């Protein structure tokens, strides 16, 4: 090493310093410098022979390519990339571009065998005599170097790529690999690969992406001036970036043009015209990620999170993100572009983004039988800059907190069909009479819950339950009580049941809390009336089981994922289970289809029901800040939600989209939003009749005559048994000891005054309802 230090002031010292350390100096003086000195040059084969002794292994990795998220029909939703690249064939790159890059980077490209001894000799002499730094890498070497950089990036390794920072081993490996590449690939293949991998400023890798970014044209249309501009960028992608350093870029472009002229690639006239040309930039920004999604940005965000959460795409989140940004994945999703467009129109029609009311509106559609998510829309702008404008948020209303949503929204009476399903599973029928006169449960009242310690749960405070409709605290059929969404009917039904059987139904239907993903807790009887908070997608998937003979399918967003090499990733098949007996569902649908017909009539959407058989249920929480309509056909199940997402203030009396509503129920806006959406899509998704019940005690299930106000839901000549005649073993009032647990106020899903004729007060406005459990009632939050 002392020799090297003493020799640095000499020409030989400068030559050796160019290569790095003393070991390299010895090798190169023996194998490279001396042949050049003796012969005055070297043939291409000589350049190959003298580095043949150095071993190297090319770590091949796929070139970093953007990934695309696609709708089911192939419509591109968004791209993800660390490097903006659009690979193209050499025949799709203008000849001027090919000539320009060769002229400035490697004029002997077609003559050498990967390493150019003449170029090395010239660089050695120039750098030793002038003190300036001139490169000697061929296009083939640069291609190899970029491939190694790409491999290191994909493997999460750092690599020094600044000129002058390569080690002796780096340079020899690069030379060795360049010779190897020349033996395996044609010059045209090498040039094509190089022009598709090299950086052209910013995050634009490859000539096609650069041409599109700087001028909005394909690489095939690059003219002489444009080609020379891009060729000049390669030496210093930041220093010669035409967007950020236009003067330096023009100066460098003209150097390229001079080289093209001296090598006979262009004429004097072409040189003059190109030298005097303006840069003429027409920047086309290529934003990455869901922030730039063409449609369905919240669904895009959901898919992004699904990829990062799946071990199918890598052992950890970092590797999955790397694959998404560099692996050129083609991610085909379940989204239906047509449905998505209509869903977005419907939510914006209900409440535009940034509406002064602060109301949120969302729609999410799941396909029965597959769980495929077909649409996911909400009336906000997908933007993290919430402070810059009302209606900006990245909070996804439709999904759980773990999937980019918040704490969810209280379900209100949309939970009542689950209670009715448990009622039917117990062997009872929707035509059984329920005594709904009891409306007060004192503190320490017990409800049977066999899965809990002691076999029951006791409420800790008095629980007063009221109905929205007056004169409903009396005997009536379960069918009548569900149809008119009567709270006291549901609580009295639940008291006859085992709360654990009800939560078993909800668990089988995938119903869970949005904040922590936990199933419903039978220790808190208030869940019966919808005090817990759910994501709309959870409800849409659960109701899809009512549309498909009781088969529940978990929501899914991915159809297929493959990379640029054709490798396919396992995204799984639909995950479906028979959650409910088909006969139970058939009897439940006798009520839910009638509810859908009544709701359609009241919202002026009778024609929609006539287009396809459908069922549904409204829901409203006590504060009238969370309202639902969840409806389904045999082809689609959709949860429509309208309410507050930033606080729990009531929307009653608040103008939403310019219209004030004295009361704010599920039938006020959530149901009309659902019917508006379905009315536009029903023809595209023809629906079949639901299975007819085999053992229904109701003689005429499709008739709504039995729902006349003032009655009890019975049909003339077909009166059901009265309370007390239930089958043996059905407890009317369990009294087992149990630890006390909190009870919550009932949530009321209620008809508008026009629905009932004599509206009553919402539970939150009357009596003394018990408090909600800790954590319940909070607004959705990021």
XYZ file of C-alpha atoms in Angstrom:
782
model
C 0.000 0.000 0.000
C 2.967 2.337 0.594
C 3.868 1.928 -3.099
C 0.435 3.113 -4.113
C 0.647 6.153 -1.821
C 4.081 7.133 -3.221
C 2.952 6.612 -6.789
C -0.247 8.646 -6.700
C 1.503 11.698 -8.120
C 2.672 9.791 -11.173
C 0.746 8.780 -14.291
C 0.974 5.139 -13.277
C -0.352 6.032 -9.821
C -3.341 7.790 -11.311
C -4.086 4.783 -13.516
C -3.950 2.456 -10.522
C -6.091 4.810 -8.414
C -8.732 4.674 -11.148
C -9.244 0.968 -10.445
C -9.097 1.056 -6.662
C -6.676 -0.960 -4.500
C -3.219 -2.506 -4.959
C -4.456 -6.034 -5.598
C -6.554 -4.831 -8.504
C -3.615 -2.767 -9.696
C -1.417 -5.838 -10.008
C -4.032 -7.810 -11.884
C -4.872 -5.057 -14.312
C -1.299 -4.017 -14.981
C -0.547 -7.624 -15.889
C -3.703 -8.372 -17.814
C -4.933 -5.101 -19.243
C -2.557 -2.144 -19.148
C 0.485 -3.974 -20.577
C -1.331 -5.454 -23.605
C -2.613 -2.017 -24.439
C 0.849 -0.477 -24.128
C 2.469 -3.124 -26.291
C -0.094 -3.421 -29.057
C -1.599 0.036 -28.998
C -5.076 -1.496 -28.903
C -6.959 -4.711 -28.477
C -9.567 -6.634 -30.341
C -12.930 -7.460 -28.870
C -11.851 -11.033 -28.286
C -8.744 -9.888 -26.411
C -10.952 -7.888 -24.045
C -12.977 -11.002 -23.366
C -9.994 -13.303 -22.865
C -8.196 -11.225 -20.270
C -11.058 -11.259 -17.737
C -12.234 -14.797 -18.404
C -10.363 -15.916 -15.276
C -12.553 -13.868 -12.914
C -15.613 -15.839 -11.683
C -18.977 -14.124 -11.241
C -22.603 -15.195 -10.871
C -25.431 -13.108 -12.258
C -28.222 -12.934 -9.723
C -31.179 -12.784 -12.026
C -34.298 -11.117 -10.736
C -37.285 -9.782 -12.647
C -36.907 -6.172 -13.712
C -38.838 -3.839 -11.438
C -42.202 -3.265 -13.117
C -45.296 -1.472 -11.798
C -48.156 -3.585 -10.471
C -51.724 -2.979 -11.579
C -54.981 -3.458 -9.737
C -57.751 -4.310 -12.190
C -61.507 -4.582 -11.986
C -63.092 -7.881 -12.942
C -63.415 -6.782 -16.585
C -59.774 -5.662 -16.832
C -60.375 -1.962 -16.204
C -57.287 -0.530 -14.527
C -58.042 0.922 -11.110
C -54.549 1.891 -9.931
C -50.837 1.230 -10.321
C -48.190 0.728 -7.665
C -44.517 1.240 -8.349
C -41.185 2.219 -6.917
C -39.944 2.605 -10.497
C -42.268 3.867 -13.192
C -41.530 1.445 -16.027
C -43.397 0.215 -19.102
C -41.252 -2.397 -20.882
C -41.443 -2.385 -24.687
C -39.722 -4.207 -27.525
C -36.875 -2.671 -29.510
C -39.220 -2.311 -32.478
C -41.299 0.027 -30.304
C -38.358 2.378 -29.687
C -37.507 4.951 -32.354
C -34.289 4.470 -34.319
C -33.266 7.994 -33.303
C -33.397 6.919 -29.649
C -31.306 3.841 -30.347
C -28.760 5.908 -32.269
C -28.598 8.612 -29.595
C -27.913 6.268 -26.685
C -25.220 4.366 -28.584
C -23.579 7.579 -29.795
C -23.133 9.010 -26.309
C -22.753 5.911 -24.148
C -20.980 3.310 -26.293
C -20.077 4.170 -29.878
C -18.320 0.789 -30.353
C -21.350 -1.129 -29.041
C -21.650 -3.298 -32.143
C -17.900 -4.027 -32.245
C -16.860 -5.156 -28.759
C -17.703 -8.315 -26.857
C -19.089 -6.707 -23.724
C -15.889 -5.012 -22.515
C -14.213 -2.394 -24.715
C -10.417 -2.338 -24.189
C -10.078 0.743 -26.394
C -12.583 2.591 -24.280
C -10.811 1.509 -21.096
C -7.450 2.621 -22.455
C -8.836 5.965 -23.525
C -10.421 6.500 -20.102
C -7.223 5.498 -18.305
C -5.109 7.970 -20.246
C -7.648 10.792 -20.062
C -8.216 10.413 -16.331
C -4.504 10.078 -15.581
C -3.435 13.065 -17.641
C -6.288 15.509 -17.065
C -7.554 14.683 -13.597
C -11.126 14.482 -14.963
C -13.213 11.342 -14.702
C -14.271 9.638 -17.923
C -16.282 6.423 -17.776
C -15.349 3.306 -19.684
C -18.394 1.108 -19.129
C -20.055 -0.269 -22.224
C -23.826 -0.397 -22.628
C -23.557 -4.102 -21.851
C -21.730 -3.362 -18.596
C -24.268 -0.706 -17.701
C -27.051 -3.181 -18.414
C -25.396 -5.718 -16.114
C -24.894 -3.084 -13.423
C -28.548 -2.062 -13.565
C -29.616 -5.688 -13.383
C -27.473 -6.148 -10.269
C -28.946 -3.004 -8.723
C -32.426 -4.305 -9.473
C -31.601 -7.663 -7.875
C -30.215 -5.951 -4.777
C -33.302 -3.780 -4.447
C -35.620 -6.744 -4.717
C -33.593 -8.560 -2.076
C -33.603 -5.570 0.212
C -29.839 -5.002 -0.075
C -28.123 -1.670 -0.530
C -25.756 -1.127 -3.410
C -23.476 1.861 -4.048
C -24.056 3.023 -7.608
C -22.525 6.487 -7.661
C -19.673 6.861 -10.084
C -16.368 6.148 -8.368
C -17.840 4.157 -5.485
C -17.579 0.681 -7.014
C -14.997 -1.642 -5.546
C -12.466 -3.670 -7.464
C -14.652 -6.738 -7.029
C -17.703 -4.861 -8.319
C -15.909 -3.763 -11.471
C -14.462 -7.174 -12.257
C -17.783 -8.876 -11.663
C -19.459 -6.366 -13.964
C -16.864 -7.032 -16.694
C -17.150 -10.766 -16.324
C -20.916 -10.683 -16.492
C -20.883 -8.346 -19.490
C -18.837 -10.877 -21.460
C -21.172 -13.638 -20.326
C -24.229 -11.658 -21.343
C -22.763 -11.001 -24.803
C -22.368 -14.746 -25.253
C -25.980 -15.404 -24.325
C -27.822 -12.429 -25.826
C -27.822 -10.633 -29.159
C -26.862 -6.986 -29.377
C -30.492 -6.122 -30.076
C -31.639 -7.960 -26.947
C -29.021 -6.189 -24.840
C -29.958 -2.772 -26.205
C -33.638 -3.481 -25.630
C -32.979 -4.609 -22.063
C -30.820 -1.576 -21.357
C -33.343 0.925 -22.689
C -36.049 -0.681 -20.545
C -34.115 -0.667 -17.269
C -32.025 2.503 -17.168
C -33.131 5.543 -15.127
C -34.197 8.650 -17.083
C -34.811 11.000 -14.152
C -37.276 11.076 -11.272
C -38.857 7.641 -10.963
C -38.977 7.076 -14.710
C -37.176 3.872 -15.575
C -37.055 2.769 -19.180
C -37.505 4.827 -22.308
C -41.248 4.202 -22.723
C -42.129 5.525 -19.257
C -39.793 8.492 -19.798
C -41.286 9.386 -23.184
C -44.788 9.184 -21.762
C -43.843 11.246 -18.718
C -41.931 14.071 -20.426
C -43.952 14.399 -23.645
C -46.966 12.110 -23.416
C -45.866 10.085 -26.444
C -44.712 6.485 -26.938
C -40.999 5.773 -27.316
C -41.633 4.859 -30.952
C -42.412 8.517 -31.702
C -39.362 10.145 -30.115
C -37.707 12.553 -32.552
C -34.008 13.408 -32.733
C -34.090 16.235 -30.173
C -36.207 14.265 -27.700
C -34.075 11.162 -28.107
C -30.882 13.153 -27.544
C -32.422 14.735 -24.449
C -33.197 11.346 -22.909
C -29.846 9.882 -23.893
C -28.169 12.797 -22.166
C -30.079 12.199 -18.920
C -28.512 8.765 -18.369
C -25.130 10.111 -17.237
C -26.735 12.078 -14.372
C -30.483 11.446 -13.977
C -30.826 14.260 -11.455
C -28.330 16.710 -12.903
C -29.670 16.504 -16.449
C -33.354 16.034 -15.644
C -35.157 18.192 -18.239
C -38.033 18.934 -15.854
C -35.934 20.182 -12.937
C -32.731 21.328 -14.700
C -33.756 22.397 -18.203
C -30.646 24.492 -18.975
C -28.240 21.691 -18.038
C -30.430 19.255 -19.943
C -30.244 21.317 -23.148
C -26.483 21.650 -22.831
C -26.110 17.902 -22.379
C -28.559 17.206 -25.223
C -26.423 19.225 -27.598
C -23.351 17.220 -26.625
C -25.272 14.080 -27.585
C -26.285 15.681 -30.880
C -22.647 16.493 -31.609
C -21.729 12.843 -31.066
C -24.559 11.715 -33.326
C -23.357 14.072 -36.047
C -19.697 13.029 -35.804
C -20.720 9.372 -36.027
C -22.916 9.952 -39.074
C -26.227 9.222 -37.337
C -27.762 12.560 -38.316
C -27.167 15.180 -41.029
C -25.921 18.725 -40.565
C -29.441 20.051 -41.110
C -30.929 17.637 -38.604
C -28.221 18.594 -36.132
C -28.957 22.291 -36.528
C -32.711 21.868 -36.189
C -32.430 19.650 -33.114
C -29.855 21.915 -31.454
C -32.159 24.920 -31.827
C -35.294 23.050 -30.724
C -37.076 23.803 -27.450
C -37.408 21.045 -24.903
C -41.182 21.210 -25.433
C -41.999 19.269 -22.277
C -45.573 18.125 -21.702
C -45.375 16.505 -18.288
C -47.774 13.638 -17.645
C -47.682 12.839 -13.931
C -48.031 9.153 -13.108
C -49.160 9.101 -9.487
C -48.861 5.772 -7.746
C -51.182 4.018 -5.339
C -54.852 4.333 -4.469
C -54.648 8.114 -4.198
C -54.652 8.141 -8.015
C -57.189 5.345 -8.557
C -59.437 5.879 -11.561
C -62.404 4.597 -9.560
C -63.128 2.835 -6.268
C -60.174 4.242 -4.273
C -61.474 2.796 -1.014
C -61.789 -0.644 -2.572
C -58.258 -0.177 -3.919
C -57.099 0.592 -0.377
C -58.851 -2.566 0.849
C -57.102 -4.681 -1.811
C -53.733 -3.088 -0.994
C -54.176 -4.068 2.643
C -55.255 -7.579 1.653
C -52.027 -8.037 -0.324
C -49.879 -6.795 2.559
C -51.678 -9.079 5.018
C -51.354 -12.301 2.988
C -48.427 -14.697 3.366
C -49.025 -15.759 -0.253
C -47.099 -12.643 -1.307
C -44.114 -12.885 0.997
C -42.996 -13.788 4.521
C -43.455 -10.281 5.914
C -45.089 -6.934 5.158
C -41.874 -5.399 3.816
C -41.333 -8.128 1.255
C -44.975 -7.976 0.166
C -44.763 -4.220 -0.314
C -41.598 -4.722 -2.322
C -43.331 -7.277 -4.526
C -46.282 -4.956 -5.068
C -44.090 -2.004 -5.985
C -41.582 -3.892 -8.151
C -43.032 -7.258 -9.132
C -45.272 -6.226 -12.013
C -48.273 -7.949 -10.473
C -51.499 -8.095 -12.420
C -54.115 -8.125 -9.670
C -57.562 -8.972 -10.988
C -60.239 -8.209 -8.435
C -63.908 -9.000 -7.929
C -65.030 -5.409 -8.514
C -67.714 -4.827 -11.141
C -66.983 -1.484 -12.817
C -70.599 -0.866 -13.785
C -71.922 -1.563 -10.312
C -69.184 0.580 -8.811
C -70.070 3.548 -10.996
C -73.732 3.269 -10.078
C -72.960 2.860 -6.376
C -70.788 5.979 -6.432
C -73.499 7.976 -8.191
C -76.062 6.838 -5.627
C -74.056 7.808 -2.532
C -73.191 11.205 -3.999
C -76.837 11.726 -4.868
C -77.740 11.042 -1.240
C -75.138 13.397 0.248
C -72.350 15.036 -1.777
C -68.815 14.977 -0.416
C -68.349 17.761 2.101
C -72.105 18.264 2.618
C -72.716 20.775 5.400
C -74.619 18.148 7.383
C -71.475 16.077 7.878
C -73.446 13.015 6.774
C -71.624 10.025 5.416
C -73.162 7.606 2.921
C -71.902 4.251 1.731
C -72.849 1.203 -0.312
C -71.097 -2.164 -0.422
C -72.242 -5.144 -2.473
C -71.337 -8.801 -1.933
C -72.285 -11.616 -4.278
C -74.224 -14.484 -2.645
C -72.595 -17.845 -3.248
C -69.058 -16.484 -3.697
C -68.534 -13.603 -1.269
C -67.121 -11.555 -4.149
C -67.121 -7.835 -3.371
C -68.756 -6.254 -6.408
C -68.918 -2.596 -5.345
C -67.631 -0.416 -2.504
C -68.528 3.266 -2.546
C -68.822 6.218 -0.165
C -69.506 9.935 -0.474
C -66.044 11.219 0.476
C -62.816 12.043 -1.334
C -60.017 9.550 -0.774
C -57.402 11.913 0.588
C -55.178 12.033 3.670
C -55.444 15.840 3.646
C -58.542 15.980 5.835
C -57.789 19.492 7.014
C -57.747 20.866 3.472
C -61.381 20.234 2.731
C -64.593 18.837 4.112
C -65.295 15.360 2.850
C -61.628 14.334 2.603
C -60.683 11.125 4.398
C -58.943 7.807 3.909
C -61.296 6.182 6.441
C -63.158 3.368 4.689
C -66.731 3.356 6.025
C -67.456 -0.120 4.682
C -64.817 -2.223 6.444
C -63.343 -3.069 9.834
C -60.703 -1.029 11.626
C -58.050 -3.615 10.724
C -58.891 -3.131 7.041
C -58.727 0.664 6.995
C -62.107 1.404 8.545
C -63.092 2.772 11.916
C -64.992 1.389 14.900
C -68.039 0.718 12.758
C -71.602 1.901 13.265
C -74.380 0.754 15.599
C -76.537 -1.735 13.748
C -79.904 -0.911 15.281
C -82.751 -3.129 14.146
C -80.734 -4.621 11.304
C -79.754 -7.203 13.983
C -83.327 -8.428 14.457
C -83.310 -10.979 11.599
C -80.497 -12.822 13.403
C -82.683 -13.106 16.527
C -85.533 -14.358 14.347
C -83.224 -16.949 12.741
C -82.307 -18.287 16.192
C -86.016 -18.344 17.077
C -86.686 -20.542 14.047
C -83.685 -22.782 14.777
C -85.124 -23.469 18.233
C -88.108 -25.163 16.602
C -90.458 -22.205 16.936
C -92.079 -20.487 13.968
C -92.573 -16.915 12.848
C -96.297 -17.508 13.385
C -95.882 -18.210 17.086
C -97.404 -15.636 19.411
C -95.004 -13.543 21.491
C -96.160 -11.629 24.554
C -94.464 -8.279 24.000
C -96.140 -6.516 26.910
C -93.104 -6.688 29.168
C -90.984 -3.599 28.638
C -89.009 -3.385 31.875
C -86.301 -5.647 33.221
C -85.065 -4.711 36.704
C -81.406 -4.789 37.609
C -80.094 -8.342 38.046
C -82.723 -9.770 35.716
C -81.249 -12.859 34.111
C -81.135 -14.096 30.552
C -80.159 -17.637 29.700
C -76.655 -17.868 28.203
C -75.427 -21.441 28.408
C -71.954 -20.682 27.073
C -71.190 -18.353 29.985
C -70.118 -19.342 33.471
C -73.231 -20.179 35.469
C -75.309 -20.600 32.315
C -76.826 -17.117 32.308
C -76.094 -13.401 32.387
C -77.635 -10.748 34.616
C -78.096 -7.102 33.710
C -76.546 -4.617 36.120
C -79.117 -1.788 35.793
C -82.801 -1.390 35.070
C -83.511 -1.858 31.377
C -86.497 0.014 29.955
C -87.320 -0.875 26.363
C -89.695 1.170 24.223
C -91.057 0.966 20.705
C -91.219 3.642 18.072
C -94.792 2.701 17.204
C -97.432 3.174 19.918
C -99.676 0.367 21.198
C -97.202 -2.417 20.348
C -96.625 -3.717 23.908
C -99.024 -6.619 23.502
C -99.326 -10.093 22.055
C -98.465 -10.552 18.384
C -96.822 -13.051 16.067
C -93.037 -13.035 15.737
C -93.640 -12.341 12.047
C -95.705 -9.231 12.862
C -93.151 -8.024 15.402
C -90.236 -8.342 12.983
C -92.201 -6.723 10.168
C -92.910 -3.633 12.297
C -89.462 -3.807 13.972
C -90.916 -3.975 17.479
C -88.273 -3.813 20.194
C -90.299 -5.415 22.982
C -91.091 -8.378 20.737
C -87.403 -9.040 20.107
C -86.336 -8.762 23.744
C -89.158 -11.042 24.881
C -88.248 -13.519 22.127
C -84.631 -13.416 23.293
C -85.692 -14.021 26.894
C -87.311 -17.258 25.757
C -84.133 -18.236 23.904
C -80.534 -18.838 24.901
C -78.442 -15.738 24.144
C -75.561 -18.015 23.204
C -77.718 -19.596 20.520
C -78.336 -16.137 19.058
C -74.642 -15.233 19.065
C -73.928 -18.644 17.574
C -76.119 -17.629 14.623
C -74.347 -14.296 14.227
C -70.921 -15.941 14.443
C -71.843 -18.461 11.751
C -72.939 -15.534 9.586
C -69.599 -13.781 10.073
C -71.060 -10.984 12.204
C -68.425 -9.374 14.412
C -67.446 -6.058 15.946
C -65.702 -3.677 13.588
C -63.231 -2.315 16.123
C -61.571 -5.531 17.267
C -63.026 -8.253 15.048
C -64.512 -10.091 18.038
C -67.845 -11.934 17.844
C -70.875 -10.609 19.691
C -70.792 -11.071 23.459
C -73.881 -12.792 24.906
C -73.057 -11.246 28.302
C -74.535 -7.959 27.020
C -78.189 -8.600 26.052
C -78.418 -5.161 24.417
C -76.771 -6.638 21.303
C -80.245 -7.963 20.465
C -81.331 -4.430 19.568
C -78.155 -3.488 17.713
C -76.079 -1.657 20.315
C -72.850 -3.129 18.902
C -71.008 -1.537 15.996
C -70.444 -3.215 12.655
C -68.900 -2.540 9.278
C -71.388 -2.447 6.399
C -69.494 -5.181 4.527
C -70.014 -7.520 7.499
C -73.758 -6.991 7.257
C -73.857 -7.325 3.465
C -72.074 -10.694 3.645
C -74.340 -11.948 6.456
C -77.542 -11.015 4.606
C -76.148 -12.674 1.485
C -76.767 -15.968 3.311
C -80.502 -15.115 3.374
C -80.271 -14.810 -0.418
C -78.535 -18.159 -0.855
C -80.418 -20.733 1.233
C -78.315 -20.092 4.330
C -74.870 -20.468 2.769
C -72.444 -17.875 4.135
C -69.395 -16.870 2.078
C -66.617 -14.724 3.517
C -66.048 -11.481 1.581
C -63.241 -11.736 -0.952
C -61.635 -9.222 -3.291
C -59.056 -11.162 -5.336
C -59.789 -13.292 -8.399
C -56.207 -13.848 -9.571
C -52.715 -12.436 -9.125
C -49.792 -13.130 -11.453
C -46.435 -11.487 -12.075
C -44.588 -10.557 -15.255
C -43.116 -14.053 -15.530
C -46.540 -15.642 -15.485
C -46.238 -16.939 -11.934
C -49.649 -17.198 -10.314
C -50.144 -16.577 -6.611
C -52.641 -18.501 -4.528
C -55.513 -16.151 -3.700
C -57.797 -18.928 -2.503
C -61.228 -20.020 -3.644
C -64.489 -18.740 -2.151
C -64.787 -19.751 1.506
C -68.384 -20.812 2.030
C -70.210 -22.763 4.754
C -73.804 -23.755 5.315
C -74.518 -21.392 8.193
C -78.316 -21.802 8.366
C -80.737 -24.528 7.427
C -82.430 -23.682 4.087
C -85.866 -24.158 5.674
C -85.038 -21.638 8.404
C -83.998 -19.129 5.747
C -87.086 -19.814 3.642
C -89.389 -19.047 6.585
C -87.383 -15.961 7.543
C -87.588 -14.694 3.957
C -91.387 -14.773 4.165
C -91.092 -11.791 6.510
C -88.049 -10.059 5.032
C -89.439 -10.018 1.482
C -92.616 -8.369 2.754
C -90.515 -5.766 4.569
C -88.700 -5.047 1.298
C -91.999 -4.626 -0.544
C -93.338 -2.229 2.092
C -90.113 -0.210 2.083
C -90.153 -0.002 -1.711
C -93.725 1.297 -1.674
C -92.884 3.963 0.896
C -89.818 5.150 -1.022
C -91.571 5.193 -4.405
C -89.565 2.221 -5.690
C -92.328 -0.348 -6.185
C -91.104 -1.023 -9.725
C -87.723 -2.116 -8.397
C -89.313 -4.880 -6.337
C -91.315 -5.947 -9.361
C -88.080 -6.396 -11.342
C -86.635 -8.963 -8.934
C -87.613 -10.838 -5.751
C -85.818 -9.191 -2.838
C -85.698 -9.039 0.931
C -84.352 -6.476 3.346
C -84.382 -4.764 6.719
C -83.923 -1.239 8.000
C -81.942 -0.229 11.069
C -81.543 2.929 13.158
C -79.651 3.606 16.377
C -81.087 5.568 19.303
C -79.331 8.800 18.397
C -80.569 8.616 14.799
C -76.954 9.043 13.742
C -76.529 5.590 12.152
C -79.134 4.308 9.707
C -79.205 1.213 7.538
C -81.012 -0.634 4.851
C -79.592 -4.032 4.012
C -81.257 -5.702 1.085
C -80.639 -8.647 -1.175
C -81.674 -10.554 -4.248
C -80.438 -14.002 -5.218
C -77.667 -12.250 -7.160
C -76.580 -9.328 -4.972
C -76.556 -8.395 -1.289
C -75.973 -4.729 -0.469
C -75.610 -2.805 2.759
C -76.650 0.844 2.487
C -75.578 3.090 5.346
C -76.168 6.801 6.011
C -75.128 8.573 9.182
C -72.426 10.386 11.101
C -68.824 9.224 10.914
C -67.167 11.954 12.944
C -69.548 12.266 15.893
C -72.809 10.805 17.246
C -75.013 13.855 16.830
C -78.476 13.148 15.510
C -79.279 13.865 11.877
C -82.931 14.459 12.756
C -83.820 18.009 11.759
C -80.464 18.511 10.020
C -80.616 19.386 6.310
C -78.883 16.646 4.330
C -78.215 17.603 0.725
C -80.528 20.571 1.325
C -83.471 18.564 2.659
C -84.460 18.497 6.336
C -86.018 15.395 7.911
C -87.910 15.676 11.194
C -86.985 12.101 12.040
C -84.068 10.220 10.605
C -84.740 6.494 10.228
C -83.293 3.749 8.054
C -86.168 4.383 5.663
C -85.321 8.105 5.399
C -82.221 7.997 3.185
C -80.471 4.629 3.549
C -83.382 2.716 1.992
C -83.961 5.167 -0.897
C -80.221 5.067 -1.588
C -80.361 1.263 -1.764
C -83.368 1.227 -4.092
C -81.893 3.937 -6.309
C -78.772 1.800 -6.707
C -80.578 -1.501 -7.186
C -83.137 0.005 -9.533
C -80.338 0.808 -11.958
C -78.624 -2.573 -11.671
C -81.432 -5.129 -11.338
C -81.642 -5.736 -15.079
C -77.935 -6.621 -15.280
C -78.237 -9.166 -12.489
C -81.458 -11.123 -12.974
C -82.692 -12.630 -9.721
C -84.498 -15.876 -9.026
C -87.350 -16.544 -6.644
C -86.263 -17.502 -3.151
C -86.864 -21.042 -1.942
C -90.452 -21.585 -0.771
C -90.796 -22.794 2.811
C -91.964 -26.405 3.110
C -93.360 -26.201 6.645
C -94.593 -22.629 6.851
C -97.612 -22.228 9.154
C -98.638 -19.131 7.218
C -101.242 -19.941 4.587
C -100.542 -16.974 2.321
C -96.927 -15.825 2.992
C -96.877 -13.255 0.187
C -99.939 -11.382 1.404
C -99.434 -8.350 3.601
C -102.993 -8.342 4.865
C -101.844 -9.853 8.166
C -99.734 -6.768 8.918
C -102.673 -4.390 9.348
C -102.018 -2.026 12.240
C -104.087 -2.856 15.307
C -103.931 -6.587 14.584
C -101.567 -9.223 15.880
C -100.362 -10.742 12.639
C -102.809 -13.676 12.525
C -104.695 -14.793 9.446
C -108.452 -15.314 9.693
C -109.135 -18.978 10.370
C -105.472 -19.700 11.010
C -104.871 -18.443 14.543
C -101.603 -19.595 16.153
C -101.183 -20.891 19.670
C -101.020 -18.310 22.461
C -98.045 -17.947 24.869
C -97.769 -20.768 27.380
C -98.495 -23.414 24.748
C -94.882 -23.578 23.610
C -93.091 -26.890 23.342
C -91.871 -28.481 26.593
C -88.449 -27.452 27.761
C -88.646 -23.896 26.425
C -87.834 -21.595 29.348
C -90.104 -18.568 29.733
C -88.069 -16.904 32.476
C -84.711 -18.492 33.292
C -83.556 -17.859 36.822
C -80.079 -19.404 36.990
C -77.460 -17.525 38.988
C -74.807 -15.701 37.010
C -72.336 -12.873 37.253
C -73.990 -9.564 36.532
C -73.177 -7.847 33.290
C -74.057 -4.445 31.883
C -77.084 -4.018 29.677
C -77.430 -1.364 27.028
C -80.305 0.674 25.723
C -82.231 -0.795 22.845
C -81.646 0.609 19.405
C -84.750 1.369 17.422
C -85.200 0.795 13.744
C -88.449 2.478 13.030
C -90.869 3.283 10.273
C -91.556 6.897 9.439
C -94.920 8.315 10.561
C -96.359 7.364 7.196
C -95.392 3.760 7.877
C -97.214 3.396 11.157
C -99.917 6.020 11.180
C -99.268 6.687 14.861
C -95.589 7.088 15.503
C -94.309 6.889 19.028
C -91.136 8.096 20.625
C -87.720 6.645 19.972
C -86.306 4.812 22.970
C -83.669 7.483 23.493
C -86.469 10.039 23.924
C -88.537 8.205 26.484
C -88.319 6.118 29.610
C -84.981 5.412 31.243
C -82.976 3.147 28.973
C -79.957 1.458 30.437
C -76.514 2.680 29.402
C -74.628 1.132 26.546
C -71.673 -1.116 27.350
C -68.255 0.457 27.668
C -66.898 1.219 24.206
C -70.309 1.139 22.550
C -71.765 4.191 20.975
C -68.471 5.719 19.940
C -68.154 7.218 16.484
C -66.175 5.535 13.777
C -62.587 6.698 13.946
C -59.402 6.063 12.010
